[in-house]
PDB file of C-alpha atoms in Angstrom:
ATOM      1  CA  MET A   1       0.725   6.219   4.635  1.00  0.00           C
ATOM      2  CA  MET A   2       0.199   3.459   6.105  1.00  0.00           C
ATOM      3  CA  GLY A   3       1.174   2.639   9.770  1.00  0.00           C
ATOM      4  CA  PRO A   4       5.013   1.793   9.245  1.00  0.00           C
ATOM      5  CA  ALA A   5       5.948   4.367   6.696  1.00  0.00           C
ATOM      6  CA  HIS A   6       5.092   6.948   9.090  1.00  0.00           C
ATOM      7  CA  SER A   7       6.931   5.836  11.531  1.00  0.00           C
ATOM      8  CA  LEU A   8       9.894   5.662   9.968  1.00  0.00           C
ATOM      9  CA  SER A   9       9.473   9.290   8.558  1.00  0.00           C
ATOM     10  CA  GLY A  10       9.333  10.020  11.896  1.00  0.00           C
ATOM     11  CA  ALA A  11      11.880   9.039  13.431  1.00  0.00           C
ATOM     12  CA  ALA A  12      14.288  10.085  10.112  1.00  0.00           C
ATOM     13  CA  ALA A  13      12.710  13.821  10.933  1.00  0.00           C
ATOM     14  CA  TRP A  14      14.085  13.851  14.001  1.00  0.00           C
ATOM     15  CA  LEU A  15      17.269  12.561  13.619  1.00  0.00           C
ATOM     16  CA  GLY A  16      17.076  15.069  10.924  1.00  0.00           C
ATOM     17  CA  VAL A  17      16.507  18.255  13.372  1.00  0.00           C
ATOM     18  CA  GLY A  18      19.405  16.368  15.546  1.00  0.00           C
ATOM     19  CA  ALA A  19      21.912  16.272  12.180  1.00  0.00           C
ATOM     20  CA  ALA A  20      21.078  20.267  12.021  1.00  0.00           C
ATOM     21  CA  ALA A  21      21.084  20.719  15.619  1.00  0.00           C
ATOM     22  CA  ALA A  22      24.816  19.188  14.943  1.00  0.00           C
ATOM     23  CA  ALA A  23      25.942  21.669  12.430  1.00  0.00           C
ATOM     24  CA  ALA A  24      24.607  24.724  14.701  1.00  0.00           C
ATOM     25  CA  GLY A  25      26.717  23.382  17.280  1.00  0.00           C
ATOM     26  CA  HIS A  26      24.459  22.783  20.091  1.00  0.00           C
ATOM     27  CA  PRO A  27      24.539  18.805  19.439  1.00  0.00           C
ATOM     28  CA  MET A  28      21.788  16.774  21.401  1.00  0.00           C
ATOM     29  CA  PRO A  29      22.542  14.880  24.048  1.00  0.00           C
ATOM     30  CA  TRP A  30      22.597  10.751  22.226  1.00  0.00           C
ATOM     31  CA  PRO A  31      19.072  10.133  24.808  1.00  0.00           C
ATOM     32  CA  VAL A  32      17.488  12.569  23.582  1.00  0.00           C
ATOM     33  CA  LEU A  33      18.272  12.041  19.600  1.00  0.00           C
ATOM     34  CA  ALA A  34      17.030   8.439  21.200  1.00  0.00           C
ATOM     35  CA  VAL A  35      14.513   9.251  22.630  1.00  0.00           C
ATOM     36  CA  GLY A  36      13.476  11.833  20.140  1.00  0.00           C
ATOM     37  CA  ALA A  37      13.460   9.468  17.497  1.00  0.00           C
ATOM     38  CA  LEU A  38      11.149   6.725  19.298  1.00  0.00           C
ATOM     39  CA  ILE A  39       8.712   9.516  20.455  1.00  0.00           C
ATOM     40  CA  CYS A  40       8.660  10.860  16.708  1.00  0.00           C
ATOM     41  CA  ALA A  41       7.664   7.875  15.042  1.00  0.00           C
ATOM     42  CA  GLY A  42       5.065   7.151  17.475  1.00  0.00           C
ATOM     43  CA  ALA A  43       3.475  10.000  17.257  1.00  0.00           C
ATOM     44  CA  ALA A  44       3.514   9.891  13.609  1.00  0.00           C
ATOM     45  CA  LEU A  45       0.444   7.698  14.226  1.00  0.00           C
ATOM     46  CA  ALA A  46      -1.463   9.910  16.189  1.00  0.00           C
ATOM     47  CA  PRO A  47      -3.290  11.486  13.625  1.00  0.00           C
ATOM     48  CA  ASP A  48      -5.337   8.373  12.454  1.00  0.00           C
ATOM     49  CA  LEU A  49      -6.764   8.419  15.859  1.00  0.00           C
ATOM     50  CA  ASP A  50      -9.842   9.521  13.639  1.00  0.00           C
ATOM     51  CA  HIS A  51      -9.923   6.085  12.192  1.00  0.00           C
ATOM     52  CA  LYS A  52     -10.746   2.501  14.157  1.00  0.00           C
ATOM     53  CA  SER A  53      -8.254   0.732  12.121  1.00  0.00           C
ATOM     54  CA  ALA A  54      -5.577   2.499  12.640  1.00  0.00           C
ATOM     55  CA  THR A  55      -2.820   1.448  14.534  1.00  0.00           C
ATOM     56  CA  ILE A  56      -3.740   3.649  17.087  1.00  0.00           C
ATOM     57  CA  SER A  57      -6.396   2.689  17.630  1.00  0.00           C
ATOM     58  CA  ARG A  58      -6.114  -0.219  18.295  1.00  0.00           C
ATOM     59  CA  ALA A  59      -2.991  -0.081  19.897  1.00  0.00           C
ATOM     60  CA  PHE A  60      -4.905   0.473  23.984  1.00  0.00           C
ATOM     61  CA  GLY A  61      -7.447  -2.280  24.025  1.00  0.00           C
ATOM     62  CA  PRO A  62     -10.784  -0.459  24.689  1.00  0.00           C
ATOM     63  CA  VAL A  63      -8.774   2.507  25.328  1.00  0.00           C
ATOM     64  CA  SER A  64      -8.150   4.068  22.278  1.00  0.00           C
ATOM     65  CA  ARG A  65     -11.463   2.461  20.337  1.00  0.00           C
ATOM     66  CA  GLY A  66     -13.337   5.079  23.204  1.00  0.00           C
ATOM     67  CA  MET A  67     -10.954   7.892  22.421  1.00  0.00           C
ATOM     68  CA  CYS A  68     -10.889   7.131  18.836  1.00  0.00           C
ATOM     69  CA  GLU A  69     -14.979   7.069  18.930  1.00  0.00           C
ATOM     70  CA  ILE A  70     -14.504  10.325  20.461  1.00  0.00           C
ATOM     71  CA  VAL A  71     -11.827  12.345  18.404  1.00  0.00           C
ATOM     72  CA  ASP A  72     -14.058  11.103  15.195  1.00  0.00           C
ATOM     73  CA  LYS A  73     -17.259  12.580  15.863  1.00  0.00           C
ATOM     74  CA  LEU A  74     -15.560  15.658  17.809  1.00  0.00           C
ATOM     75  CA  SER A  75     -13.513  15.974  13.863  1.00  0.00           C
ATOM     76  CA  TYR A  76     -16.589  15.626  12.383  1.00  0.00           C
ATOM     77  CA  ALA A  77     -18.880  17.894  14.102  1.00  0.00           C
ATOM     78  CA  VAL A  78     -15.513  20.280  12.846  1.00  0.00           C
ATOM     79  CA  TYR A  79     -15.339  19.855  10.127  1.00  0.00           C
ATOM     80  CA  LYS A  80     -19.398  20.412   9.052  1.00  0.00           C
ATOM     81  CA  ALA A  81     -19.060  23.738  11.519  1.00  0.00           C
ATOM     82  CA  THR A  82     -16.055  25.724   9.969  1.00  0.00           C
ATOM     83  CA  LYS A  83     -17.149  24.205   5.967  1.00  0.00           C
ATOM     84  CA  LYS A  84     -17.618  26.488   3.481  1.00  0.00           C
ATOM     85  CA  PRO A  85     -19.327  25.332   0.290  1.00  0.00           C
ATOM     86  CA  ALA A  86     -17.259  24.406  -1.837  1.00  0.00           C
ATOM     87  CA  ASP A  87     -15.979  21.609  -0.005  1.00  0.00           C
ATOM     88  CA  PRO A  88     -17.480  18.520   0.120  1.00  0.00           C
ATOM     89  CA  ARG A  89     -20.002  16.255   2.486  1.00  0.00           C
ATOM     90  CA  ARG A  90     -18.731  13.972   4.635  1.00  0.00           C
ATOM     91  CA  THR A  91     -19.744  10.880   6.577  1.00  0.00           C
ATOM     92  CA  GLY A  92     -16.797  10.771   8.821  1.00  0.00           C
ATOM     93  CA  GLY A  93     -14.156  13.211  10.651  1.00  0.00           C
ATOM     94  CA  HIS A  94     -10.828  10.956   8.677  1.00  0.00           C
ATOM     95  CA  ARG A  95      -8.057  13.458   8.138  1.00  0.00           C
ATOM     96  CA  THR A  96      -9.712  15.924   9.141  1.00  0.00           C
ATOM     97  CA  LEU A  97      -9.015  18.298  11.954  1.00  0.00           C
ATOM     98  CA  THR A  98      -5.997  15.524  13.337  1.00  0.00           C
ATOM     99  CA  HIS A  99      -4.708  16.136  10.361  1.00  0.00           C
ATOM    100  CA  THR A 100      -4.157  19.685  10.284  1.00  0.00           C
ATOM    101  CA  TRP A 101      -1.408  22.153  11.828  1.00  0.00           C
ATOM    102  CA  LEU A 102      -3.357  23.525  14.348  1.00  0.00           C
ATOM    103  CA  TRP A 103      -4.158  20.187  15.992  1.00  0.00           C
ATOM    104  CA  ALA A 104      -0.068  18.964  15.526  1.00  0.00           C
ATOM    105  CA  VAL A 105       0.734  22.234  17.366  1.00  0.00           C
ATOM    106  CA  MET A 106      -1.697  22.406  20.081  1.00  0.00           C
ATOM    107  CA  ILE A 107      -1.018  18.551  20.555  1.00  0.00           C
ATOM    108  CA  GLY A 108       2.215  18.761  21.306  1.00  0.00           C
ATOM    109  CA  GLY A 109       1.472  22.347  23.655  1.00  0.00           C
ATOM    110  CA  GLY A 110      -0.847  19.756  25.696  1.00  0.00           C
ATOM    111  CA  ALA A 111       2.713  17.210  25.946  1.00  0.00           C
ATOM    112  CA  SER A 112       4.834  19.638  27.481  1.00  0.00           C
ATOM    113  CA  LEU A 113       2.852  21.848  29.597  1.00  0.00           C
ATOM    114  CA  ALA A 114       1.878  18.441  30.921  1.00  0.00           C
ATOM    115  CA  ALA A 115       5.890  17.191  30.942  1.00  0.00           C
ATOM    116  CA  TYR A 116       5.876  20.929  33.317  1.00  0.00           C
ATOM    117  CA  THR A 117       3.138  20.749  35.426  1.00  0.00           C
ATOM    118  CA  GLY A 118       2.994  16.404  36.193  1.00  0.00           C
ATOM    119  CA  GLY A 119       6.242  16.133  36.860  1.00  0.00           C
ATOM    120  CA  ARG A 120       7.821  12.433  36.683  1.00  0.00           C
ATOM    121  CA  TRP A 121       4.566   9.822  36.208  1.00  0.00           C
ATOM    122  CA  ALA A 122       3.084  12.626  33.016  1.00  0.00           C
ATOM    123  CA  VAL A 123       6.369  12.135  31.625  1.00  0.00           C
ATOM    124  CA  LEU A 124       6.753   8.163  32.434  1.00  0.00           C
ATOM    125  CA  VAL A 125       2.773   8.563  30.516  1.00  0.00           C
ATOM    126  CA  LEU A 126       4.108  10.073  27.777  1.00  0.00           C
ATOM    127  CA  LEU A 127       7.407   8.158  26.920  1.00  0.00           C
ATOM    128  CA  PHE A 128       4.998   5.050  27.565  1.00  0.00           C
ATOM    129  CA  VAL A 129       2.240   5.717  25.086  1.00  0.00           C
ATOM    130  CA  HIS A 130       4.720   7.112  22.421  1.00  0.00           C
ATOM    131  CA  LEU A 131       7.327   3.924  23.213  1.00  0.00           C
ATOM    132  CA  VAL A 132       4.274   1.907  22.476  1.00  0.00           C
ATOM    133  CA  LEU A 133       3.432   3.032  19.462  1.00  0.00           C
ATOM    134  CA  ALA A 134       7.025   3.426  17.931  1.00  0.00           C
ATOM    135  CA  VAL A 135       7.280  -0.126  18.912  1.00  0.00           C
ATOM    136  CA  GLU A 136       2.923  -1.043  17.152  1.00  0.00           C
ATOM    137  CA  GLY A 137       4.967   1.020  14.018  1.00  0.00           C
ATOM    138  CA  LEU A 138       8.427  -0.370  13.619  1.00  0.00           C
ATOM    139  CA  LEU A 139       8.364  -3.377  14.719  1.00  0.00           C
ATOM    140  CA  TRP A 140       4.410  -3.966  13.714  1.00  0.00           C
ATOM    141  CA  ARG A 141       5.732  -7.435  12.310  1.00  0.00           C
ATOM    142  CA  ALA A 142       6.377  -8.804  15.525  1.00  0.00           C
ATOM    143  CA  ALA A 143       4.050  -6.478  17.267  1.00  0.00           C
ATOM    144  CA  ARG A 144       1.109  -8.112  15.288  1.00  0.00           C
ATOM    145  CA  VAL A 145       1.281 -11.304  16.744  1.00  0.00           C
ATOM    146  CA  SER A 146       2.606 -10.512  20.237  1.00  0.00           C
ATOM    147  CA  SER A 147      -0.403 -10.178  22.643  1.00  0.00           C
ATOM    148  CA  ASP A 148      -0.758  -6.771  23.544  1.00  0.00           C
ATOM    149  CA  VAL A 149       0.153  -6.542  26.893  1.00  0.00           C
ATOM    150  CA  LEU A 150       3.783  -7.792  26.257  1.00  0.00           C
ATOM    151  CA  VAL A 151       3.705  -4.603  24.457  1.00  0.00           C
ATOM    152  CA  TRP A 152       2.167  -2.691  27.165  1.00  0.00           C
ATOM    153  CA  LEU A 153       5.275  -4.361  28.927  1.00  0.00           C
ATOM    154  CA  LEU A 154       7.351  -3.390  27.458  1.00  0.00           C
ATOM    155  CA  GLY A 155       6.687  -0.035  26.120  1.00  0.00           C
ATOM    156  CA  ALA A 156       6.477   0.667  30.715  1.00  0.00           C
ATOM    157  CA  THR A 157      10.660  -1.102  30.802  1.00  0.00           C
ATOM    158  CA  SER A 158      11.410   0.938  28.108  1.00  0.00           C
ATOM    159  CA  ALA A 159       9.808   4.340  29.400  1.00  0.00           C
ATOM    160  CA  TRP A 160      10.834   4.254  33.303  1.00  0.00           C
ATOM    161  CA  ILE A 161      14.279   2.806  31.483  1.00  0.00           C
ATOM    162  CA  LEU A 162      14.639   5.809  29.158  1.00  0.00           C
ATOM    163  CA  ALA A 163      13.287   8.325  31.706  1.00  0.00           C
ATOM    164  CA  GLY A 164      16.199   7.502  33.911  1.00  0.00           C
ATOM    165  CA  ILE A 165      18.819   7.686  31.447  1.00  0.00           C
ATOM    166  CA  LEU A 166      17.530  11.374  30.519  1.00  0.00           C
ATOM    167  CA  ASP A 167      17.854  12.276  34.208  1.00  0.00           C
ATOM    168  CA  LYS A 168      21.055  12.059  34.840  1.00  0.00           C
ATOM    169  CA  PRO A 169      23.401  15.203  34.804  1.00  0.00           C
ATOM    170  CA  GLY A 170      23.744  16.286  31.063  1.00  0.00           C
ATOM    171  CA  ASN A 171      21.957  13.208  29.741  1.00  0.00           C
ATOM    172  CA  GLY A 172      19.159  15.936  28.491  1.00  0.00           C
ATOM    173  CA  ALA A 173      16.535  15.904  30.965  1.00  0.00           C
ATOM    174  CA  ASP A 174      17.159  19.037  30.362  1.00  0.00           C
ATOM    175  CA  TRP A 175      17.765  20.249  26.987  1.00  0.00           C
ATOM    176  CA  LEU A 176      16.787  23.277  24.780  1.00  0.00           C
ATOM    177  CA  PHE A 177      15.306  24.754  28.039  1.00  0.00           C
ATOM    178  CA  THR A 178      16.898  24.874  31.270  1.00  0.00           C
ATOM    179  CA  GLY A 179      15.719  26.974  33.853  1.00  0.00           C
ATOM    180  CA  ASP A 180      14.734  25.512  36.897  1.00  0.00           C
ATOM    181  CA  GLY A 181      11.208  23.271  36.490  1.00  0.00           C
ATOM    182  CA  GLN A 182      11.490  23.185  32.905  1.00  0.00           C
ATOM    183  CA  GLU A 183      12.554  20.104  32.831  1.00  0.00           C
ATOM    184  CA  TYR A 184      11.554  17.908  30.016  1.00  0.00           C
ATOM    185  CA  LEU A 185       9.150  21.215  27.859  1.00  0.00           C
ATOM    186  CA  TRP A 186      11.792  19.488  24.831  1.00  0.00           C
ATOM    187  CA  LEU A 187       9.057  16.497  24.537  1.00  0.00           C
ATOM    188  CA  GLY A 188       6.033  18.298  22.832  1.00  0.00           C
ATOM    189  CA  LEU A 189       8.706  19.004  20.665  1.00  0.00           C
ATOM    190  CA  PRO A 190       9.204  15.076  18.570  1.00  0.00           C
ATOM    191  CA  ILE A 191       5.272  15.186  18.975  1.00  0.00           C
ATOM    192  CA  VAL A 192       4.646  18.128  16.897  1.00  0.00           C
ATOM    193  CA  LEU A 193       6.988  16.800  14.150  1.00  0.00           C
ATOM    194  CA  GLY A 194       5.715  13.735  14.129  1.00  0.00           C
ATOM    195  CA  ALA A 195       1.881  14.558  13.594  1.00  0.00           C
ATOM    196  CA  LEU A 196       3.168  17.656  11.017  1.00  0.00           C
ATOM    197  CA  VAL A 197       5.393  14.329   8.850  1.00  0.00           C
ATOM    198  CA  HIS A 198       1.585  12.219   9.057  1.00  0.00           C
ATOM    199  CA  ASP A 199       0.807  15.630   7.503  1.00  0.00           C
ATOM    200  CA  ILE A 200       2.930  15.795   4.720  1.00  0.00           C
ATOM    201  CA  GLY A 201       3.044  12.046   3.776  1.00  0.00           C
ATOM    202  CA  ASP A 202      -1.033  12.207   4.105  1.00  0.00           C
ATOM    203  CA  ALA A 203      -0.399  14.862   1.213  1.00  0.00           C
ATOM    204  CA  LEU A 204       1.401  12.459  -1.129  1.00  0.00           C
ATOM    205  CA  THR A 205      -1.055  10.383  -0.954  1.00  0.00           C
ATOM    206  CA  VAL A 206      -4.483  10.176  -3.416  1.00  0.00           C
ATOM    207  CA  SER A 207      -7.160  11.765  -0.903  1.00  0.00           C
ATOM    208  CA  GLY A 208      -4.151  14.660   0.018  1.00  0.00           C
ATOM    209  CA  CYS A 209      -4.157  16.567   3.225  1.00  0.00           C
ATOM    210  CA  PRO A 210      -6.328  19.656   4.787  1.00  0.00           C
ATOM    211  CA  ILE A 211      -3.038  20.747   6.862  1.00  0.00           C
ATOM    212  CA  LEU A 212      -4.252  24.190   6.437  1.00  0.00           C
ATOM    213  CA  TRP A 213      -6.632  24.215   7.918  1.00  0.00           C
ATOM    214  CA  PRO A 214      -7.998  26.840   8.826  1.00  0.00           C
ATOM    215  CA  ILE A 215      -6.648  28.938   6.503  1.00  0.00           C
ATOM    216  CA  PRO A 216      -8.586  28.882   3.363  1.00  0.00           C
ATOM    217  CA  VAL A 217      -7.880  28.414   0.011  1.00  0.00           C
ATOM    218  CA  GLY A 218      -9.633  29.415  -2.409  1.00  0.00           C
ATOM    219  CA  ARG A 219     -13.162  28.399  -2.224  1.00  0.00           C
ATOM    220  CA  LYS A 220     -12.487  25.883   0.723  1.00  0.00           C
ATOM    221  CA  ARG A 221     -11.259  25.791   3.929  1.00  0.00           C
ATOM    222  CA  TRP A 222     -10.257  22.015   3.906  1.00  0.00           C
ATOM    223  CA  TYR A 223      -8.450  22.204   1.578  1.00  0.00           C
ATOM    224  CA  PRO A 224      -6.586  19.291   0.333  1.00  0.00           C
ATOM    225  CA  ILE A 225      -2.405  20.427  -0.074  1.00  0.00           C
ATOM    226  CA  GLY A 226      -0.802  17.747  -2.646  1.00  0.00           C
ATOM    227  CA  PRO A 227       1.626  17.433  -4.875  1.00  0.00           C
ATOM    228  CA  PRO A 228       0.195  17.341  -8.880  1.00  0.00           C
ATOM    229  CA  LYS A 229      -2.065  14.463  -9.031  1.00  0.00           C
ATOM    230  CA  ALA A 230       0.185  12.379 -11.538  1.00  0.00           C
ATOM    231  CA  LEU A 231       2.683  12.180  -8.548  1.00  0.00           C
ATOM    232  CA  ARG A 232       0.275  11.199  -5.741  1.00  0.00           C
ATOM    233  CA  PHE A 233       0.343   7.594  -4.850  1.00  0.00           C
ATOM    234  CA  ARG A 234      -2.169   5.306  -3.336  1.00  0.00           C
ATOM    235  CA  ALA A 235      -1.289   4.377   0.563  1.00  0.00           C
ATOM    236  CA  GLY A 236       0.574   0.748   0.998  1.00  0.00           C
ATOM    237  CA  SER A 237       1.034   0.990  -2.763  1.00  0.00           C
ATOM    238  CA  TRP A 238       4.251  -0.154  -3.804  1.00  0.00           C
ATOM    239  CA  VAL A 239       5.808   3.723  -4.178  1.00  0.00           C
ATOM    240  CA  GLU A 240       5.347   3.436  -0.354  1.00  0.00           C
ATOM    241  CA  LEU A 241       6.752  -0.259   0.535  1.00  0.00           C
ATOM    242  CA  LYS A 242       9.775  -0.296  -2.358  1.00  0.00           C
ATOM    243  CA  VAL A 243      10.987   3.431  -2.769  1.00  0.00           C
ATOM    244  CA  LEU A 244       9.961   5.922   0.505  1.00  0.00           C
ATOM    245  CA  MET A 245      10.070   3.594   3.197  1.00  0.00           C
ATOM    246  CA  PRO A 246      13.809   2.392   2.554  1.00  0.00           C
ATOM    247  CA  ALA A 247      14.013   6.478   1.890  1.00  0.00           C
ATOM    248  CA  PHE A 248      13.329   6.970   5.486  1.00  0.00           C
ATOM    249  CA  MET A 249      15.715   4.522   6.625  1.00  0.00           C
ATOM    250  CA  LEU A 250      18.665   5.720   4.526  1.00  0.00           C
ATOM    251  CA  LEU A 251      17.913   9.083   5.566  1.00  0.00           C
ATOM    252  CA  GLY A 252      17.255   8.053   9.162  1.00  0.00           C
ATOM    253  CA  GLY A 253      20.376   6.280   9.064  1.00  0.00           C
ATOM    254  CA  VAL A 254      23.172   9.555   7.425  1.00  0.00           C
ATOM    255  CA  GLY A 255      20.631  11.646   9.795  1.00  0.00           C
ATOM    256  CA  GLY A 256      21.708   9.330  13.163  1.00  0.00           C
ATOM    257  CA  ALA A 257      25.617   9.822  12.376  1.00  0.00           C
ATOM    258  CA  ALA A 258      25.614  12.976  11.510  1.00  0.00           C
ATOM    259  CA  ALA A 259      23.732  13.834  14.770  1.00  0.00           C
ATOM    260  CA  LEU A 260      26.295  12.163  16.732  1.00  0.00           C
ATOM    261  CA  ASN A 261      29.422  13.296  14.534  1.00  0.00           C
ATOM    262  CA  PHE A 262      30.165  10.415  13.366  1.00  0.00           C
ATOM    263  CA  ILE A 263      30.156  11.859   9.650  1.00  0.00           C
TER     264      ILE A 263
END
């Protein structure tokens, strides 16, 4: 799928989690619901850091472009080192390592560890990165015609304001993890969810997605999981634009309303 659809699916997924938490009797504070949805929307773009034309690879200028080259080469090296005879030859690392459940868990776990050990500045960096990506994904038309610096300033300002709101008692800095020093451990959860939602979205396209790696399927270790080929679509096609994106917006709205006990 394309960036806007990925971001919408990520936001809708976190709002759905909020609805499930409310139904289970453990509602999220509204800042956790809102910030988590934005983080998940941004994280849903992150697996495409292995592709030089992806939104995330352009979002932070030379820094993200350099990281894209590193991640692409790393992914390709891992693919070559672990593929089975039935896995096809490749010339790059796109839709390999970063499109797996293991990568999603590692990235989310790393974010939680960074928030736990790095304190407020680590939290601000995590918020900044994912809020910039959320703007690029959800407001992509406006972001495309504006300066990158303006988008970065918006991300930095929003990160500072939202961190201040979360820090207030009862607003969710210690949501789910209440021990001393465990504030913001939950930040890894929307990041894991966003990456997994991205992978599921890509699995619906014609190429499929090797979500299960390194678990082998048949004679392949990088088996492209997906529905029957007749049900798949091309990225950017009318199915994505006219069916899936409106569905994500509808589901996100219903999930948010349920999470806030409006319905």
